[in-house]
Short mmCIF file of C-alpha atoms (C1' of nucleotides) in Angstrom, two decimals:
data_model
loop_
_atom_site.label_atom_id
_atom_site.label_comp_id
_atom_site.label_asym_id
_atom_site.label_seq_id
_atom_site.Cartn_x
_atom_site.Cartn_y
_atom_site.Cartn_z
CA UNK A 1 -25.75 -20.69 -5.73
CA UNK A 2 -27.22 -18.11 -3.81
CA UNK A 3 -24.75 -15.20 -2.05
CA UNK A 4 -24.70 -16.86 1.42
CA UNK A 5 -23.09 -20.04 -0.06
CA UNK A 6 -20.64 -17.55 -2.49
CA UNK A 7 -19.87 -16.20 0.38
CA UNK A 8 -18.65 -19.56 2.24
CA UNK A 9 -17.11 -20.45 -0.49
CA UNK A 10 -14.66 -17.83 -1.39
CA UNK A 11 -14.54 -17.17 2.70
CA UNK A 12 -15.83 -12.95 1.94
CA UNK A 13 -18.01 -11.84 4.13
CA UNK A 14 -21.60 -11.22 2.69
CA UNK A 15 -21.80 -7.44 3.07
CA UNK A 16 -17.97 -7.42 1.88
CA UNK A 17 -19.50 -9.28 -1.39
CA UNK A 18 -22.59 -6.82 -2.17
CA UNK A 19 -19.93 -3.72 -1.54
CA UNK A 20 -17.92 -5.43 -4.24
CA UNK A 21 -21.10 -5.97 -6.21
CA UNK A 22 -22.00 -2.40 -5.91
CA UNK A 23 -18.41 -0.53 -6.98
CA UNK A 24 -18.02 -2.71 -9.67
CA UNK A 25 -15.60 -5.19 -8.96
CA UNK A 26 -18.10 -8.15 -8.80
CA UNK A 27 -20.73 -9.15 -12.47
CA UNK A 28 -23.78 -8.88 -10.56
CA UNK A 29 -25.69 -12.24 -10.67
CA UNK A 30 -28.35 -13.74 -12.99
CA UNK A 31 -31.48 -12.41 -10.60
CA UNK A 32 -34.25 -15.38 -10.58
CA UNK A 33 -36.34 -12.63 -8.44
CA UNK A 34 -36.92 -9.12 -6.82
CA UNK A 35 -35.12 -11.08 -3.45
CA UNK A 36 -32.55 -14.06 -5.17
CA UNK A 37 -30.17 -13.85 -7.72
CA UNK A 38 -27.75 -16.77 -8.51
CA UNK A 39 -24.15 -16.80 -8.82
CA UNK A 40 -21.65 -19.23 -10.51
CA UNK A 41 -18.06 -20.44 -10.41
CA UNK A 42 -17.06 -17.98 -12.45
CA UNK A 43 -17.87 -15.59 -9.37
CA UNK A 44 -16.15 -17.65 -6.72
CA UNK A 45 -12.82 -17.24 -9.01
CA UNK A 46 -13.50 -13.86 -9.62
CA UNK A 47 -13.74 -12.72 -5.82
CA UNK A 48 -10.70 -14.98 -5.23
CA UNK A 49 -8.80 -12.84 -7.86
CA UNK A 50 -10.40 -9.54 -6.34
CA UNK A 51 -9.01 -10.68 -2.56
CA UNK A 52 -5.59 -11.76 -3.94
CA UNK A 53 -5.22 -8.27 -5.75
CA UNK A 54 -6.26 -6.12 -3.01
CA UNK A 55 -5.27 -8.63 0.35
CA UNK A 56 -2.11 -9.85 -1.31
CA UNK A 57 -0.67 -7.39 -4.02
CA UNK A 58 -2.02 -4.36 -1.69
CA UNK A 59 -4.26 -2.46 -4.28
CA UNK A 60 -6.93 -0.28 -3.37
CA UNK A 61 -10.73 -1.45 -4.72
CA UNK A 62 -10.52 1.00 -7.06
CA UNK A 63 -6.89 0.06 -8.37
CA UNK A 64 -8.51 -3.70 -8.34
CA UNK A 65 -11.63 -2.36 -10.63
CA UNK A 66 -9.34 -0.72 -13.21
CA UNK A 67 -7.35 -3.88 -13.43
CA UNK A 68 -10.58 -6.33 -13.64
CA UNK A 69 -11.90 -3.88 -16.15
CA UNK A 70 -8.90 -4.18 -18.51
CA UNK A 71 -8.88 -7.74 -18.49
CA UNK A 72 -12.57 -8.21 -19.76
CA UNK A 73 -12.13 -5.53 -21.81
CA UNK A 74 -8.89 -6.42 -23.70
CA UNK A 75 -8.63 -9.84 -22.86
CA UNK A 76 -7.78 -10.74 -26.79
CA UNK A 77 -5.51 -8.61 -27.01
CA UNK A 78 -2.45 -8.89 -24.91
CA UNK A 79 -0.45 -6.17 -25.37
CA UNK A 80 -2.92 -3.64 -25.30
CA UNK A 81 -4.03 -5.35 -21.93
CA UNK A 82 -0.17 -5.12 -20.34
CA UNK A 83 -0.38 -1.63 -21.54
CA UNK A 84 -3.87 -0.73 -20.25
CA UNK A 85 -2.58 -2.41 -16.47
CA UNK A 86 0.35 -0.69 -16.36
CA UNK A 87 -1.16 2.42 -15.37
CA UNK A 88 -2.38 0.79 -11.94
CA UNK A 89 0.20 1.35 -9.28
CA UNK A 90 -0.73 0.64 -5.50
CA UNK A 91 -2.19 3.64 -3.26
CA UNK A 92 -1.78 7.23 -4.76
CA UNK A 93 0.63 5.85 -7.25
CA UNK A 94 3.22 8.63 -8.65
CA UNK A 95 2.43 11.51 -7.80
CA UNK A 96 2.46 12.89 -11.18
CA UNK A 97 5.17 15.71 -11.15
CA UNK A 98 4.70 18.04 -14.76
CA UNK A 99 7.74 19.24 -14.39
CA UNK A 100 9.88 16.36 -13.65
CA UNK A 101 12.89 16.15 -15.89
CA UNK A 102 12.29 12.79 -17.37
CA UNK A 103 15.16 12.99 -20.03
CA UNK A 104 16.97 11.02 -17.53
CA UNK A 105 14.42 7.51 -17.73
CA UNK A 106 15.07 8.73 -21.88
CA UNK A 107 18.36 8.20 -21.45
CA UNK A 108 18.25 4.82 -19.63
CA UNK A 109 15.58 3.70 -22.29
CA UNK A 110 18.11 4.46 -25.53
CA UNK A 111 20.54 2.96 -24.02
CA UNK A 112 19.21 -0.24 -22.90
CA UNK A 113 17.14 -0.16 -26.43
CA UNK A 114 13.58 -0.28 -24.83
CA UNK A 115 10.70 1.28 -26.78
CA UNK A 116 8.54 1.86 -24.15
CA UNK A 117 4.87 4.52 -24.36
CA UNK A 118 5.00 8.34 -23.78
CA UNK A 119 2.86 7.71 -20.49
CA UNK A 120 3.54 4.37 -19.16
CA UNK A 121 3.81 5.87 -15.24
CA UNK A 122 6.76 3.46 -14.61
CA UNK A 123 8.67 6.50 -15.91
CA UNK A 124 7.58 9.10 -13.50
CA UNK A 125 8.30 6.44 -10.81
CA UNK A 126 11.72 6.37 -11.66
CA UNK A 127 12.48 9.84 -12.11
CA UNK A 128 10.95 10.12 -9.02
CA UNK A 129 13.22 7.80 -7.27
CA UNK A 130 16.09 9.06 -8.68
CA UNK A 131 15.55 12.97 -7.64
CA UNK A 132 14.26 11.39 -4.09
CA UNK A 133 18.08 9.82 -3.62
CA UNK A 134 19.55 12.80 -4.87
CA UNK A 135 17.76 14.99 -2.61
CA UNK A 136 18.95 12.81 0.25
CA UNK A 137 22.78 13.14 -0.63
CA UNK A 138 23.31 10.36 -2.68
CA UNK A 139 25.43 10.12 -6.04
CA UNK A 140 22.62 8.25 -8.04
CA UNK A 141 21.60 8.81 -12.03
CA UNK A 142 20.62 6.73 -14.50
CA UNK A 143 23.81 4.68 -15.16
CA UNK A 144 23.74 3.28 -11.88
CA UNK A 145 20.35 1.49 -13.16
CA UNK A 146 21.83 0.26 -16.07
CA UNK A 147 23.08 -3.19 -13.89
CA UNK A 148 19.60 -3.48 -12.70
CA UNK A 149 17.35 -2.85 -15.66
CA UNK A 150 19.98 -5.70 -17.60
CA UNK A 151 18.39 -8.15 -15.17
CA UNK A 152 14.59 -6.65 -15.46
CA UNK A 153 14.66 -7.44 -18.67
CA UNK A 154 15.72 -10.79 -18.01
CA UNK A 155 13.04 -10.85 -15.57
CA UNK A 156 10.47 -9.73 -18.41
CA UNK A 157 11.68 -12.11 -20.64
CA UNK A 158 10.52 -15.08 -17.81
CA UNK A 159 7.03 -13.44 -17.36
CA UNK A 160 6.39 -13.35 -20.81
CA UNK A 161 7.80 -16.98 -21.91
CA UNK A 162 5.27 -18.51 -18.90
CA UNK A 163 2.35 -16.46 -21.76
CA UNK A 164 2.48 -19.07 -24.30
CA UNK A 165 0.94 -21.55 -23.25
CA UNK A 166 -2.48 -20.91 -22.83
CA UNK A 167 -4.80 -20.47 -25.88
CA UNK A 168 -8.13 -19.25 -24.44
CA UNK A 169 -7.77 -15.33 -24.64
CA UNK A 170 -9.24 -14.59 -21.29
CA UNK A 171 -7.08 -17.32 -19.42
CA UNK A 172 -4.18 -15.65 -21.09
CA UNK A 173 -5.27 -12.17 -20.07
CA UNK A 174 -5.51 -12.96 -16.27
CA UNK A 175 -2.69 -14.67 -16.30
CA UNK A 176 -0.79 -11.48 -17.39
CA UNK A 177 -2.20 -10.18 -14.13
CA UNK A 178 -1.45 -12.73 -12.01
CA UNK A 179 2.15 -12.77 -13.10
CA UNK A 180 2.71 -8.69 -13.20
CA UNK A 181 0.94 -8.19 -9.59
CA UNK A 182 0.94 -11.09 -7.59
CA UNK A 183 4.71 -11.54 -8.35
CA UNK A 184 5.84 -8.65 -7.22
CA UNK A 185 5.87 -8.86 -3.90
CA UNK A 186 7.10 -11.74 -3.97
CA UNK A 187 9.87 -10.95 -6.03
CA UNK A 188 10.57 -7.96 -3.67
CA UNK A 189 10.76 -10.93 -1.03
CA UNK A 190 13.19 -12.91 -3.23
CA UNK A 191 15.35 -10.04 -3.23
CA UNK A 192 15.07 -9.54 0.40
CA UNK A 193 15.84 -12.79 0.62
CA UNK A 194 19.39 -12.69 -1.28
CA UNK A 195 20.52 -9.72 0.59
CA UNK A 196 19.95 -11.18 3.97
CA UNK A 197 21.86 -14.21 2.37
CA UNK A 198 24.65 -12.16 1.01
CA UNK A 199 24.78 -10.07 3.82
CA UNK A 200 25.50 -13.18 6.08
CA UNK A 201 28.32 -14.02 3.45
CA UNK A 202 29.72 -10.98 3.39
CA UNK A 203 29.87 -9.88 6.76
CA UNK A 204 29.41 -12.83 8.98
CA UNK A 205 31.77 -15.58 7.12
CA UNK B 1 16.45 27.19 12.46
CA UNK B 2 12.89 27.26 13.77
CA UNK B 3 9.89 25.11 12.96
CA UNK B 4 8.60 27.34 10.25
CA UNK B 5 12.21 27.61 8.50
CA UNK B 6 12.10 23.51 9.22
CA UNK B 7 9.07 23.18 7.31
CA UNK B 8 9.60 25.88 4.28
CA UNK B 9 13.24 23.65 3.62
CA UNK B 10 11.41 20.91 3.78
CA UNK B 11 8.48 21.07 2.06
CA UNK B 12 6.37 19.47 5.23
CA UNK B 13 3.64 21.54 6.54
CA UNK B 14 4.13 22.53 10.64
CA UNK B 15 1.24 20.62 11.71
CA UNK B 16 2.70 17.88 9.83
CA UNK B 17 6.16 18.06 11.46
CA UNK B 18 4.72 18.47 14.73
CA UNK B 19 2.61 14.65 14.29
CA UNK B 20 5.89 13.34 13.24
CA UNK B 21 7.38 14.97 16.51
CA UNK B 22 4.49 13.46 18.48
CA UNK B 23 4.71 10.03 17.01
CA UNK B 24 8.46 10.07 17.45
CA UNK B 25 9.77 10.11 13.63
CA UNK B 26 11.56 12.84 13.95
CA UNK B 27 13.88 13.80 17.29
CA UNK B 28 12.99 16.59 19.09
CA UNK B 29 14.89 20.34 18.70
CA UNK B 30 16.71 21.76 20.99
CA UNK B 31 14.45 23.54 23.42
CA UNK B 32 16.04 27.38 24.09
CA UNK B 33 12.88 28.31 26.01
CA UNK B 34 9.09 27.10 26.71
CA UNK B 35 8.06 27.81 23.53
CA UNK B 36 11.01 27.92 21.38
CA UNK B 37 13.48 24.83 20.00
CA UNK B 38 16.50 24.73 17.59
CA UNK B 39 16.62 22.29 14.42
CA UNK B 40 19.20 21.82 12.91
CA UNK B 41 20.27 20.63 9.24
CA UNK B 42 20.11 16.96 10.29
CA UNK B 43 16.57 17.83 11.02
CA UNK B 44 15.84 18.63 7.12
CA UNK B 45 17.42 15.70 6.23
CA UNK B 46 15.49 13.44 8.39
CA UNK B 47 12.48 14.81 7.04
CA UNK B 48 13.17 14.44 3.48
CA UNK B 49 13.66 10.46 4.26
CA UNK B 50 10.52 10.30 5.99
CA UNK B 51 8.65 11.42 3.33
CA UNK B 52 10.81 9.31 1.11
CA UNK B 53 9.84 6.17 3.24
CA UNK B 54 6.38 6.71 3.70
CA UNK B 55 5.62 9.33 -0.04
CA UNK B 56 7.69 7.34 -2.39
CA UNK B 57 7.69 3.56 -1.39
CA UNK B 58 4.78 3.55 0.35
CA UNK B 59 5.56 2.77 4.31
CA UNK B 60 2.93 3.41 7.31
CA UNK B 61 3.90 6.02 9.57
CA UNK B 62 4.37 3.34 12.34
CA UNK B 63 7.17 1.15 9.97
CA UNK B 64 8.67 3.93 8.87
CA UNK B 65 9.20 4.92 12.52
CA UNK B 66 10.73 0.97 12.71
CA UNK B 67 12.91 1.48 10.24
CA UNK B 68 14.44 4.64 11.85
CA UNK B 69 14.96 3.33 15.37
CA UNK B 70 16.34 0.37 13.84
CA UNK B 71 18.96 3.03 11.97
CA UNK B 72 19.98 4.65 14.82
CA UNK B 73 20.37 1.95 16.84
CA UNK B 74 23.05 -0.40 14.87
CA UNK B 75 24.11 1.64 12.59
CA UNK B 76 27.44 0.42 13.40
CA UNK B 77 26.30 -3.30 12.30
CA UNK B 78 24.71 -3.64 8.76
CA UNK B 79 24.07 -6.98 9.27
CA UNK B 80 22.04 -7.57 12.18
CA UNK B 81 20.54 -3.71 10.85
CA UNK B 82 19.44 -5.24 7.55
CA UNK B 83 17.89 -8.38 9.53
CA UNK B 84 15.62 -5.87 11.51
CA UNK B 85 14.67 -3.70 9.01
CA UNK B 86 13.58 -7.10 6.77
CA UNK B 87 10.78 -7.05 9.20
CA UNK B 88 9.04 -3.83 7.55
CA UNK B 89 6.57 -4.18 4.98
CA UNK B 90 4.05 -1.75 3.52
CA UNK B 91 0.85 -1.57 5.11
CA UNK B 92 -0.42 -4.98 6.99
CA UNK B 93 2.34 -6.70 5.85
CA UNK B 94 1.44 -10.84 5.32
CA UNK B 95 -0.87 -11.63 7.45
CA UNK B 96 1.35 -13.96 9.69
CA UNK B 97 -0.37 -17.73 8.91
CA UNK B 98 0.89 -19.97 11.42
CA UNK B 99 -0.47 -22.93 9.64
CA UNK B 100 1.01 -22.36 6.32
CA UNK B 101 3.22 -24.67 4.94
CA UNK B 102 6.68 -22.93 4.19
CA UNK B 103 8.84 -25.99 3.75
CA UNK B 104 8.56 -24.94 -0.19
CA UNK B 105 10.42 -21.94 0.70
CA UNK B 106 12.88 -24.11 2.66
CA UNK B 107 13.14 -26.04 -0.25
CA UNK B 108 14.22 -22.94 -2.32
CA UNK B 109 16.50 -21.50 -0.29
CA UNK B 110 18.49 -25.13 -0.17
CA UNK B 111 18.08 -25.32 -4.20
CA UNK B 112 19.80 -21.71 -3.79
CA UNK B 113 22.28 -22.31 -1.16
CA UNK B 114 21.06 -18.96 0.84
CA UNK B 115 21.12 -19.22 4.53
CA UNK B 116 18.49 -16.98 5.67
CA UNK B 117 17.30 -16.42 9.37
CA UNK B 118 14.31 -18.65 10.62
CA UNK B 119 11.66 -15.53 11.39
CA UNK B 120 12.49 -13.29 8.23
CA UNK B 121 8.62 -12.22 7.12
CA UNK B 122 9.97 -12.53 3.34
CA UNK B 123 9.48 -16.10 3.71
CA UNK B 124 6.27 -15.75 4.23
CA UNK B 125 5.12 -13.83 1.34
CA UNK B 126 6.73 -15.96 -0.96
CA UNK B 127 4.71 -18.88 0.81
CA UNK B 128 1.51 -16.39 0.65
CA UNK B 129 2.12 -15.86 -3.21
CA UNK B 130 2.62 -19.56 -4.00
CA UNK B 131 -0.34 -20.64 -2.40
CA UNK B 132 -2.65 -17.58 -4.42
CA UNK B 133 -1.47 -18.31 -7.33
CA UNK B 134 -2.40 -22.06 -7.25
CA UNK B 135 -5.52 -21.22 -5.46
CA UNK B 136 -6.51 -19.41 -8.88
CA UNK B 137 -5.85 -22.32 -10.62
CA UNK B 138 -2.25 -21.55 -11.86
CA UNK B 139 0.40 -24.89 -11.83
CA UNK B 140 2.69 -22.88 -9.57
CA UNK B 141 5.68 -23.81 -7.14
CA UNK B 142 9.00 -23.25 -5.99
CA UNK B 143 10.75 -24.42 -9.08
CA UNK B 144 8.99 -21.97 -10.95
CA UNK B 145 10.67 -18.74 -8.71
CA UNK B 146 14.58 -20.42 -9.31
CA UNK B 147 14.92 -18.30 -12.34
CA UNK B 148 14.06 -15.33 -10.59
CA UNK B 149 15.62 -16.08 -7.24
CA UNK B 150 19.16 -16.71 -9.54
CA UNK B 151 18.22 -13.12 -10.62
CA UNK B 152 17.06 -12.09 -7.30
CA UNK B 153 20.24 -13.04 -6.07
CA UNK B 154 22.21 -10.95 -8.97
CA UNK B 155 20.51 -8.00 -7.60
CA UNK B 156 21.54 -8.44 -4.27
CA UNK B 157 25.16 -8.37 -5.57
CA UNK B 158 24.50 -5.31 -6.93
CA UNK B 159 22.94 -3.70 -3.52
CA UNK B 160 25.58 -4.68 -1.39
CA UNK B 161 28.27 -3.74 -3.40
CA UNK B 162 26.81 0.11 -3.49
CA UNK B 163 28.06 -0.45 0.50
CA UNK B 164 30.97 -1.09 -0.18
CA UNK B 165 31.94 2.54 -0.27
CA UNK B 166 31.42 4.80 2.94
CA UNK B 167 33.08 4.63 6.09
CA UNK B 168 31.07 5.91 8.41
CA UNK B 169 28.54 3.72 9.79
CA UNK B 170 25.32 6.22 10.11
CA UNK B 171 25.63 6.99 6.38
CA UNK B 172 26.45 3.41 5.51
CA UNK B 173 23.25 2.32 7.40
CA UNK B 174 21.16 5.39 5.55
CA UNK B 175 22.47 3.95 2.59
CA UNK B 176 21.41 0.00 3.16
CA UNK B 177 17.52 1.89 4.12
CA UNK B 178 17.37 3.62 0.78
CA UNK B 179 18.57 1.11 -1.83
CA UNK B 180 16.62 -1.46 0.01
CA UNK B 181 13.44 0.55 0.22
CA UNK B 182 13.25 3.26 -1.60
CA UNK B 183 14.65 1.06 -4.68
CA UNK B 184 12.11 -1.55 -4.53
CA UNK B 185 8.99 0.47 -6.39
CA UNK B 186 11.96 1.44 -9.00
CA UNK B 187 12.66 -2.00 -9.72
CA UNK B 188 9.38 -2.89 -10.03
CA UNK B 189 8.50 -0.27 -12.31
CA UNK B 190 11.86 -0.96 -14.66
CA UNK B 191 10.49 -4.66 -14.62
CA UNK B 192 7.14 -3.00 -15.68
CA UNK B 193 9.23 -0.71 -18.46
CA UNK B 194 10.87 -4.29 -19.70
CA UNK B 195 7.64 -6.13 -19.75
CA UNK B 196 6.20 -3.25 -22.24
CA UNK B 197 9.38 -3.28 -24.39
CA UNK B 198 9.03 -7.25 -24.91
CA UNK B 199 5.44 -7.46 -25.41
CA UNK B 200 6.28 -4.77 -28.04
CA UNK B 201 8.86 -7.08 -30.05
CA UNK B 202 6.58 -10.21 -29.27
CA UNK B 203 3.36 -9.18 -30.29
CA UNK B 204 3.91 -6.04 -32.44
CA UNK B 205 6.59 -7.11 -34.64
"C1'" DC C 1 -50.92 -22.59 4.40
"C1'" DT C 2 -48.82 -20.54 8.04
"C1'" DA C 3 -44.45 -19.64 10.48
"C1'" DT C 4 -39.70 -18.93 10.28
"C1'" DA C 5 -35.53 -18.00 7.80
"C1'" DT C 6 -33.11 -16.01 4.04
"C1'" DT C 7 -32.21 -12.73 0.56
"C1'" DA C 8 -31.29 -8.40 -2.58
"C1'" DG C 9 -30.65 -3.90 -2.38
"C1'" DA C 10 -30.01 0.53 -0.29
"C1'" DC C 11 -27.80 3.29 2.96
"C1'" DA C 12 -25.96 4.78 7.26
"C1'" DG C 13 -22.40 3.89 10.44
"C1'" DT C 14 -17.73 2.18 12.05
"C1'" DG C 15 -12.73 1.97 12.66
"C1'" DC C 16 -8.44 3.33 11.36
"C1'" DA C 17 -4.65 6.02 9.27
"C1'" DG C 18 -2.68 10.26 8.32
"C1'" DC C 19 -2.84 14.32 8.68
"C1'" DT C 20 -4.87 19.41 9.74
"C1'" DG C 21 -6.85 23.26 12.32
"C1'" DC C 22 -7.32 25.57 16.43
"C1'" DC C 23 -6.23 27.30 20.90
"C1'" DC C 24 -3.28 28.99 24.55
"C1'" DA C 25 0.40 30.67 27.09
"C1'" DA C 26 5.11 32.03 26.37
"C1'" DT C 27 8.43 34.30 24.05
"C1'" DA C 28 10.99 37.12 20.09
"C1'" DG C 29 11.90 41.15 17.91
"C1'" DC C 30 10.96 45.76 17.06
"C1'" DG D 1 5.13 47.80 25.54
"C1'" DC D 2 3.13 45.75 21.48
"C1'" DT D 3 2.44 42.71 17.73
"C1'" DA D 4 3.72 38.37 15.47
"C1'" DT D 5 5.33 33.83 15.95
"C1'" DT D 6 6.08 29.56 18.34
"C1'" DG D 7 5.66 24.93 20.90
"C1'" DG D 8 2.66 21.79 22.55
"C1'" DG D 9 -1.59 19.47 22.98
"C1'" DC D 10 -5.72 17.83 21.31
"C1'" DA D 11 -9.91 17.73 18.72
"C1'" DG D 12 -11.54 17.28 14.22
"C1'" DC D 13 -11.39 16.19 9.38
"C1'" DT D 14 -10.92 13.21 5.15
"C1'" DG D 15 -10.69 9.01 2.62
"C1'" DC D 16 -10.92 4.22 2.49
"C1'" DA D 17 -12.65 -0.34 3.17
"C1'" DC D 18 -15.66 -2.35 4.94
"C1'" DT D 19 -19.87 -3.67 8.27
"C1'" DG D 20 -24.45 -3.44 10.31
"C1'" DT D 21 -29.21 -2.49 9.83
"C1'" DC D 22 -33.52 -2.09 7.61
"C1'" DT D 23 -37.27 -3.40 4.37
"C1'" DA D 24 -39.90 -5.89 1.33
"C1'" DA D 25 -39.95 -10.05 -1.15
"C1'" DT D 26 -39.25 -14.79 -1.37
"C1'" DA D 27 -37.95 -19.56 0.07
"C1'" DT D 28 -38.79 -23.44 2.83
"C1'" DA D 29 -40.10 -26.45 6.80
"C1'" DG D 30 -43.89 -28.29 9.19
#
DNA sequence: CTATATTAGACAGTGCAGCTGCCCAATAGC
DNA sequence: GCTATTGGGCAGCTGCACTGTCTAATATAG
């Protein structure tokens, strides 16, 4: 199919398509001449899985490009993938502080018996969080995330059960995606969800 | 204090302060003359949430402005102050589809026995998610989000009870803004932290 | 085989968000 | 009185994610 037809079918503009083509995000297609090239399914799922990251999960193109990268790069091998994709955090992401005292996200790790990388930036995120409520009055260190990392790793322990079934390496691969970014709003929402719901139990019974 | 003081303590640039002034983040000082005002200490510490709200989790200048009106004005009532500030999300938000199908989500929240208000926008991006996901060929739907609504809901627990402790109102309703905002990237990234640690034991053992 | 439409590719331009710099008149403090 | 700082307003800047336009080559209908 040509790109006016790729375009109707995954509902992205034209000129939104060739920007995608051009940064990266989108294989170029198989060119039949200086003025046609020809595109595939595999293209009408990839910009599908481009708009979801960015439209849905709220990463920038460039956030989107790292991701795509690391799934065609390490697509056989899973846990070098999840690693690889864990450095992608919407907009600026943490804003890498060298002298944040990170003994405290140490101290959560030993104790809840996670061996986790030097420089997975989940870490700087949390020591980020937890100087931000500090500096705003509150009485907040790492034991008070001991309740809620219990129940992340439950969480883990769903994404990674709904891995095993697929065989093919690459469907594998982007489903690791799909289930790290696309669920995470959502499971913000779910939470939002159960406070409003508690919240009416609590103080509206 | 004046504006320079303001912005030394707070680590906000003058210019800076004075956009937040404009756009109505941050209340005005106490004028002493035409070109002179007073701030004050809860000046600083309005500041240092702003840049919590919109630096750390993410929030446009305009929601984080929603979410501090909606502080101010019922503090005195966490519930119907959690049900506004339910309505913020980062950046576009969902993109409000009046078409979609959200009986799935009602279908949920019966399985879960949460009564949640008709309008919350949480809804929505559950619905958004569900309907991604399948569109990229993933057997996805509400059943599959129990497990982590049960957890969702565990969390919630854990939330409101951290409410449980002041008396008065203002900080109480600082304190429902910041564990419902400012926790969300830190749960996201321990779920991240518990992902690595699994695929570690899964595939690495 | 001509006339009209479409296309790939390059690049400039647009719209918006979030600041940032600059100017001016009015103090403050010495 | 004199110099430095301030409040307020507004224009301008930067980065991002597109979007529109142009050109030459090609497809396709008549």
């Amino acid at each position: 199919m040509r790109i006016s037809e790729l375009s109707r079918r995954s509902g992205v503009a034209t000129a939104t398509i060739k920007y995608y083509l051009r940064e990266g995000l989108l294989p170029p297609g198989r060119a039949t001449a200086a003025t046609q090239a020809e595109y595939g399914e595999s293209h009408v799922r990839r910009l599908r899985l481009i708009r979801a990251l960015i439209g849905v999960r709220g990463l920038s193109v460039s956030a989107a490009k790292d991701v795509l990268d690391a799934v065609s790069e390490y697509a056989t091998d899973t846990h070098e993938l999840l690693g690889l994709v864990f450095g992608v955090w919407p907009a600026s992401g943490p804003a890498k502080d060298e002298d944040a005292d990170d003994s405290e996200v140490g101290a959560l790790l030993a104790q809840m018996g996670w061996k986790v990388s030097e420089h997975n930036p989940a870490r700087d995120v949390i020591t980020q969080t937890l100087q931000t409520l500090r500096s705003l009055g509150m009485d907040y260190d790492w034991h008070s995330l001991v309740p809620y990392a219990q129940l992340a790793e439950k969480t883990a322990t769903l994404d990674l059960d709904q891995l095993e079934g697929p065989d093919d390496p690459l469907e594998k691969a982007e489903r690791a995606v799909l289930l790290t970014f696309l669920l995470e709003p959502a499971l913000l929402a779910l939470r939002r969800l159960a406070q409003e719901a508690e919240s009416t139990v609590r103080y509206r019974s």
